[in-house]
Amino acid sequence: MATIEVKNLSKVYGSGETKVTALDSVNVTIEQGQFVAVMGPSGCGKSTLLHLIGGLDRPTDGSVFIEGSDISKMSDKTLTELRRRKMGFIFQFFNLIPVLDAIENTALPLILDGVKPELARTKASEWLSRNKLDGRGKHRPDELSGGQQQRVAISRAMVSDPVIILADEPTGNLDSRSGDEIASTLRKIVTDWKRTVLMVTHDPRIAAYADRIIFLKDGKVVDDTLLNGSNGENAKRLKEKVESL
Amino acid sequence: MRIQILLAWRYLWGRKQRMVLTTLAVVFGVTLLFGLNAMIPAMMESFRHNMVTTAGKVDISISSESNNPFEESVLKDLSEIEDISFYTGILTKNVVLPESLGGTVNKLTGSSAVTVTGVDVATAQNVRNYSLIEGRFLEPNDTNATVIPQLLADKMELKVGDIFTIPSSEGVSDLKVVGILSLSASAGLDEIFVPLPDAQTILNLPQKINTIDILIKSGADRDVVVSSVLSKLGPNFKSGAIQTGEELASALTMGQSMMWLFGVMALAMAGFIIFNTFRTVVAERRRDLGMLRAIGASKQTIMGLIMVESLLQGIIGTGLGLICGYLFSYLLVSAVGNIFAGMLRVTIGAPVITTVNLIGSILLGVGFTVGSGYFPARSAMKVTPLEAMRPTLGSIEYRQNNRRAIWGLGLLTLSVVGLLLGNVSIAGLSGVVFLVGIILIAPVMVKPVADIFGKLISSIYSREGKLAQGNLTRQPSRAAITASSMMIGLAICIAMMAMITSIEHGFTTYLDKSLGTDYLLMPPSLVLGSGNLGVNQGFIEKIKSIDGVEEATSLRLATSQVDGTTLQLIGIDPLVYPKIAGLEFSEGDSVEAYKAMEQGSAIIVNGIFAVTNNVKTGDVLSLKSPQGERKYTVVGIGFDYLNAKISTGYVSQSDLAKDFNSESDLLLLVNRKPDATAEEVTPALQTVIKEFPTFSLIDSNEFKTEQMGMFKMAMSVFYIMVIMLAVPGLIAMANTMSINVIERTREIGMLRAVGATQTQVKRMVFAESVLLSALGTTMGILVGLFLSYLLVKAIGVIGFRTDFFFPTSGIIASIVVGLVFGIIAAMVPARQAANTVIVEALQYE
Amino acid sequence: MSVRHSLLGLLAQKPRYGYELCAGFTALVGGKENWDVKPAQIYTTLARMVESGLVIFNNLNGQQSKGEYTITPKGHYELMDWFRSSDIEEPHQDPFYLKLMLSLELDEVDASRLIVIQRAALYQELHRITEQRQALDPHNQLAQMMLMDKSAMHLEADLRWLDMIESRLDEVQRQPSPKPAMRPRGRPPSQSA
Ligand SMILES: Nc1ncnc2c1ncn2[C@@H]1O[C@H](COP(=O)(O)OP(=O)(O)OP(=O)(O)O)[C@@H](O)[C@H]1O
Ligand SMILES: [Mg+2]
């Protein structure tokens, strides 16, 4: 059973004159432990795809299966619980609560889930130190750099042991060095913790950390490339593509 | 729940300034509500205490149902009741001491008075315990003797053997002090004891008593005795002390509901402020909220977060408000305590915290806060997780605003129609409808009003004015809400001022009508019922016999009850009274009415009574009298100036004598002959009055001026109230302005970065604030006009009919207040904006 | 060219044996994966340099195959000359560009597919380099990391360029393809015609 399975997914915004087809019957299957980058020109529907997979929005047509269950049919309540337990989100604008310190921000999903505060804090501190933020636990977001804030956000996304991590341009607001740090942190999450990461990015260097890139254009998948094969495999795959010319 | 509390607390703490401002609004509302209401019970409490101590020393106290005196002979009936050990009849009444007899007369506090209690010397000491420190108690053969309390003795410098002169129905009575009591029996007034026959003479109530004090045998059941006594005496008697304070107590209750209204209005404004703040809070935090939703917070959690935040503020605000309210009422009580002590003859203690007031204030304080947080919380709940992903954008809701405006317009039309229908309750409702209509329409008004006033401001500060105008119009709903809270404050100001202007005008008219005579012979206290002592028929005859007096008529007084409402009865002479004074009729024909009165059993009631008891001309009222229930037909609704504020009925003097045993004249109205001059008549009147020191001679013209002065003074209390109510409006403005600044820190930083000077930024904030207050003032004037029209109509209906006067002064005052508020409210935020550190502002998220 | 100068550079430090030079060069470029130069090529180059008098070969024990190479003053001069020259790669000779331009004229090849395939290949390469770079220890392999960065950045540039042409492919297609310039014959056309 695939971790994420997207079938004939379509999303249409508006109607009549202002109708925009953001996604047009997209089919994608993502296995556990894959690091997938979604790329494509601006407005091609990357964020829309991510939102639909994350259950943040409802598709116009088609369905999204997370570990075999169809989330497009779930109630808001079940969906909220699913997000809380199975998914972690990382946003472009870090999106930490400005009035909470790093540990509290990280512990949020656990606290929301009713985990005991002490336990939640312990887990949060563990993740912060895994993400090289030891000693920063008591700092509030405005006392942290962008890169550090994003690592707090990654810690928050990981703290509830989710199956899937969804990240929309997580390095969009960072310089290339901090971007690299974030990308390698995500890479580690996939390699060491066997999580599935789905990341939207515009940056080829960041995308290259992924195992697989899905290219979108005008709401359709135009290419789907595995990057992590041996040289031979890669060459073979390329050859297959060339055949299709 | 834990997470909500943690987040709510942190958010509040993170924006201390805003929290303080919002909480302040709640504090203010609760302070008013709680403080004012703690003061009234303080008075009520003193009153009650007063009455209990007088009645408290005996087991049972019997008086007539209507509080009027009754025949001494009823005492005989009691001898047959087994369980009574002793009983005694008492005649007790307050008597005002005129200045000439050692009393102090003060325009504000009224006059000093004593309670004259006639006791049956033979039986009195069986029932009560009189502890003397000097001299002896009254003895059976005493006449013109008295026993006085020590306090009075000290005050009047009287010793045993001295003569104490008090006013009497025959002029004065000289009483010989035979003993001095250690304690005053009554906490409020000094009570002097005289033999019963003396009292009956002094008070002109021969063979009458008004209280029976009873001691029961030990072991007997009090309730059983009471019921057997009452069944013996018949339905016109009741158990308990004479409730002289009842009328005042009901006036106080009325005052209390006014205070509640004030407090609730202040809280309503606080509610607006909180609503406004939380709307901003939700708008500001959309991204945070979306993120929380995305990482798994349920809708309820989000709603809870905002609700907890408002709850916290409600609790803190209410708590502080209770403390401030107590201090406030403490200050008020000590400030006005003296005045009240004089007027009501009651010493007021510390403010009293009644459970109702405490619980009510807490419920309303917390309730309003949480209630105002509710709608913003609901909109917070609807924030989708998607909001977290997008960069924040300003939300614009023009369509909705327009729809609301249409609703608003509909309501406005409705309310005007309601006003024109003429029914009071419909008109009252239409006032509320009008307010709601204006609030709905407000967002649409923002742009045109901002455009008009923006032009004015632009002509002074061209660039800043333009910016401010833009800033205001891009958040029409918020501007409208802020303006609304200011609107309420100003509208109340204007309405009150309009009412005051109209009443003042009406007052002058009444004064002229009611006091159409040349002279008034007035008792020491203006309110007829309170402790004034009447004179017998001889006095008016003497006046009439003076050369140059054309006509004289008197007013007499009794009290009665109709369906449980106390009604003051004024006895007039239906033949003479209309000739020289006359009532102001709002229903019924005056000629017919006086004619009906001559026939007997006819009553004219005043507006207050007609409204509260829903009485119309032609109704038959059943009045409680010492002789039992008496039927009177209402022949008109009208009133005179002196009794406009108290439920009053006018009956003929012969009816009053027959049914209510009242034959003494309380107030005399005298007209000169057309050819007589004041120089001739005044000295003659003064000579007659010397024998009756209770009365003072008043030249109507002088009196009118004096009354106008007092009226203006009383109205100044209203002005203070009005100002108090305007304060929350100011807080609301300041609040919104600083929220605007906080919210736009980045923008202001950008302006500074591209070269705006501190002064320019300041000016921008000022301009915006002034624009906002212009909006509030415009709306306030509209609503104020409507409300004032309504108020004048309403007081017209309860009998104080006046013409509507356009409140020009109120409007001018409001414009000034609005402008000043606009500037004051912007002071702190403007400084804050000007001091924005550019770099920090640009980092601000 | 650079192999020759790299060998001169290594010899400028100290005289070396042939196999030493082979290992030294591989280390310099950061491993065989980066630049796989066969020993035979190195020996051929060395031999040529001996011929032109840039290095001297000292036979050890008279054995022909084993001996130390030493740089000559002429060789040193040549090395310095190399340092003084600037290194600008020839970016215009891009085979993919040629493919793409030609595909525009040929119906049987889809230009946009070409881009997709090229991009996939470039990403695979970039991924490989990123992985390699990740495996390096920044504390003592910084030089190599920087070399990786260079390649990554070049690939990134290529990828961005691909994105760019992809988005403007339609426009390019609509314009006339580059044709050899016609040599004007006869009289130039009159301005008024
Ligand atoms: N709420 C919305 N209403 C209407 N149209 C929308 C909405 N959200 C997205 N769209 C449209 O859907 C299309 C896809 O949007 P999406 O945000 O997924 O693009 P994207 O690939 O993430 O772009 P970018 O790289 O710029 O973030 C766009 O054309 C956009 O205009
Ligand atoms: Mg996007």
XYZ file of N, CA, C and O in Angstrom, chain B residues 247-304:
232
model
N -42.230 55.935 49.946
C -42.188 56.697 48.708
C -40.769 56.954 48.266
O -40.396 56.767 47.121
N -39.952 57.348 49.251
C -38.561 57.610 48.917
C -37.870 56.336 48.487
O -37.079 56.323 47.560
N -38.228 55.251 49.171
C -37.604 53.983 48.811
C -37.939 53.624 47.379
O -37.079 53.164 46.629
N -39.174 53.896 46.976
C -39.507 53.537 45.594
C -38.833 54.483 44.616
O -38.439 54.081 43.524
N -38.644 55.741 45.050
C -37.884 56.658 44.198
C -36.456 56.155 44.046
O -35.867 56.204 42.969
N -35.939 55.624 45.174
C -34.571 55.097 45.112
C -34.487 53.881 44.200
O -33.524 53.712 43.451
N -35.511 53.040 44.252
C -35.517 51.864 43.383
C -35.482 52.292 41.925
O -34.774 51.733 41.107
N -36.255 53.319 41.659
C -36.270 53.892 40.315
C -34.874 54.362 39.948
O -34.353 54.072 38.866
N -34.254 55.077 40.902
C -32.897 55.566 40.677
C -31.954 54.405 40.410
O -31.104 54.465 39.527
N -32.187 53.328 41.145
C -31.317 52.176 40.974
C -31.407 51.611 39.568
O -30.398 51.285 38.953
N -32.622 51.547 39.041
C -32.723 51.000 37.692
C -32.081 51.946 36.683
O -31.520 51.514 35.678
N -32.124 53.243 36.978
C -31.405 54.199 36.121
C -29.910 53.905 36.146
O -29.228 53.929 35.129
N -29.406 53.630 37.353
C -27.980 53.350 37.495
C -27.589 52.099 36.715
O -26.565 52.042 36.072
N -28.460 51.097 36.821
C -28.196 49.881 36.037
C -28.081 50.217 34.567
O -27.196 49.772 33.865
N -29.001 51.046 34.127
C -29.031 51.405 32.716
C -27.716 52.065 32.314
O -27.107 51.723 31.307
N -27.282 52.989 33.173
C -26.022 53.664 32.890
C -24.877 52.665 32.791
O -24.092 52.669 31.858
N -24.825 51.806 33.796
C -23.755 50.813 33.834
C -23.804 49.915 32.612
O -22.780 49.634 31.990
N -25.006 49.493 32.264
C -25.130 48.585 31.131
C -24.717 49.278 29.842
O -24.046 48.700 28.991
N -25.063 50.567 29.727
C -24.655 51.293 28.519
C -23.135 51.389 28.436
O -22.544 51.193 27.375
N -22.523 51.677 29.583
C -21.067 51.748 29.596
C -20.483 50.402 29.212
O -19.521 50.316 28.441
N -21.095 49.345 29.719
C -20.605 48.011 29.391
C -20.831 47.688 27.925
O -20.003 47.041 27.292
N -21.948 48.161 27.387
C -22.217 47.916 25.976
C -21.111 48.529 25.128
O -20.627 47.937 24.169
N -20.688 49.708 25.549
C -19.595 50.338 24.809
C -18.318 49.534 24.970
O -17.569 49.346 24.020
N -18.100 49.044 26.185
C -16.941 48.182 26.405
C -17.035 46.978 25.489
O -16.052 46.552 24.890
N -18.262 46.465 25.346
C -18.470 45.333 24.460
C -18.044 45.647 23.039
O -17.351 44.860 22.397
N -18.386 46.826 22.578
C -17.982 47.267 21.243
C -16.470 47.258 21.104
O -15.915 46.798 20.118
N -15.841 47.787 22.150
C -14.390 47.886 22.106
C -13.773 46.503 22.019
O -12.881 46.241 21.210
N -14.294 45.593 22.827
C -13.747 44.244 22.828
C -13.998 43.573 21.491
O -13.119 42.948 20.915
N -15.193 43.755 20.991
C -15.550 43.188 19.700
C -14.543 43.661 18.652
O -13.962 42.873 17.908
N -14.325 44.957 18.667
C -13.391 45.563 17.731
C -12.001 44.968 17.869
O -11.368 44.562 16.898
N -11.542 44.901 19.120
C -10.207 44.378 19.362
C -10.085 42.950 18.859
O -9.126 42.606 18.175
N -11.092 42.148 19.179
C -10.964 40.751 18.793
C -11.075 40.547 17.297
O -10.448 39.652 16.746
N -11.850 41.406 16.651
C -11.865 41.324 15.186
C -10.470 41.559 14.641
O -10.001 40.860 13.751
N -9.824 42.576 15.187
C -8.470 42.868 14.740
C -7.554 41.706 15.069
O -6.732 41.289 14.262
N -7.723 41.199 16.282
C -6.881 40.091 16.717
C -7.010 38.937 15.741
O -6.019 38.359 15.294
N -8.238 38.636 15.360
C -8.443 37.505 14.470
C -7.841 37.797 13.091
O -7.157 36.956 12.507
N -8.067 39.029 12.616
C -7.513 39.387 11.312
C -5.989 39.279 11.337
O -5.373 38.744 10.415
N -5.427 39.760 12.419
C -3.983 39.771 12.557
C -3.405 38.369 12.607
O -2.301 38.110 12.155
N -4.157 37.474 13.212
C -3.603 36.149 13.472
C -4.099 35.101 12.501
O -3.964 33.915 12.782
N -4.696 35.536 11.407
C -5.244 34.537 10.487
C -4.211 33.470 10.159
O -4.508 32.302 10.104
N -2.986 33.909 9.919
C -1.958 32.950 9.517
C -1.647 31.981 10.655
O -1.582 30.761 10.451
N -1.501 32.523 11.869
C -1.258 31.658 13.029
C -2.380 30.649 13.183
O -2.141 29.464 13.421
N -3.594 31.161 13.042
C -4.756 30.292 13.239
C -4.796 29.215 12.160
O -5.038 28.043 12.447
N -4.537 29.630 10.926
C -4.504 28.674 9.831
C -3.468 27.605 10.090
O -3.704 26.415 9.876
N -2.306 28.039 10.579
C -1.234 27.085 10.872
C -1.692 26.100 11.933
O -1.497 24.898 11.808
N -2.317 26.633 12.985
C -2.800 25.745 14.049
C -3.782 24.724 13.483
O -3.743 23.547 13.819
N -4.649 25.213 12.571
C -5.603 24.293 11.957
C -4.855 23.247 11.145
O -5.187 22.072 11.187
N -3.836 23.682 10.414
C -3.095 22.765 9.554
C -2.403 21.692 10.379
O -2.373 20.532 9.995
N -1.844 22.068 11.524
C -1.133 21.041 12.283
C -2.067 20.300 13.227
O -1.623 19.574 14.094
N -3.362 20.509 13.065
C -4.269 19.595 13.750
C -5.093 20.163 14.872
O -5.617 19.413 15.687
N -5.204 21.496 14.960
C -6.116 22.048 15.963
C -7.522 21.993 15.403
O -7.735 22.348 14.246
N -8.471 21.555 16.212
C -9.836 21.469 15.708
C -10.468 22.857 15.726
O -9.943 23.781 16.334
N -11.620 22.979 15.060
C -12.323 24.262 15.027
C -12.642 24.721 16.436
O -12.554 25.902 16.760
N -13.043 23.753 17.263
C -13.419 24.095 18.637
C -12.222 24.659 19.393
O -12.359 25.581 20.181
N -11.058 24.076 19.140
C -9.859 24.563 19.815
C -9.629 26.029 19.483
O -9.332 26.847 20.350
N -9.785 26.359 18.194
C -9.539 27.727 17.760
C -10.551 28.674 18.389
O -10.203 29.712 18.945
N -11.808 28.257 18.343
C -12.859 29.075 18.928
C -12.578 29.258 20.408
O -12.655 30.360 20.954
N -12.214 28.139 21.047
C -11.909 28.181 22.477
C -10.794 29.154 22.775
O -10.847 29.892 23.756
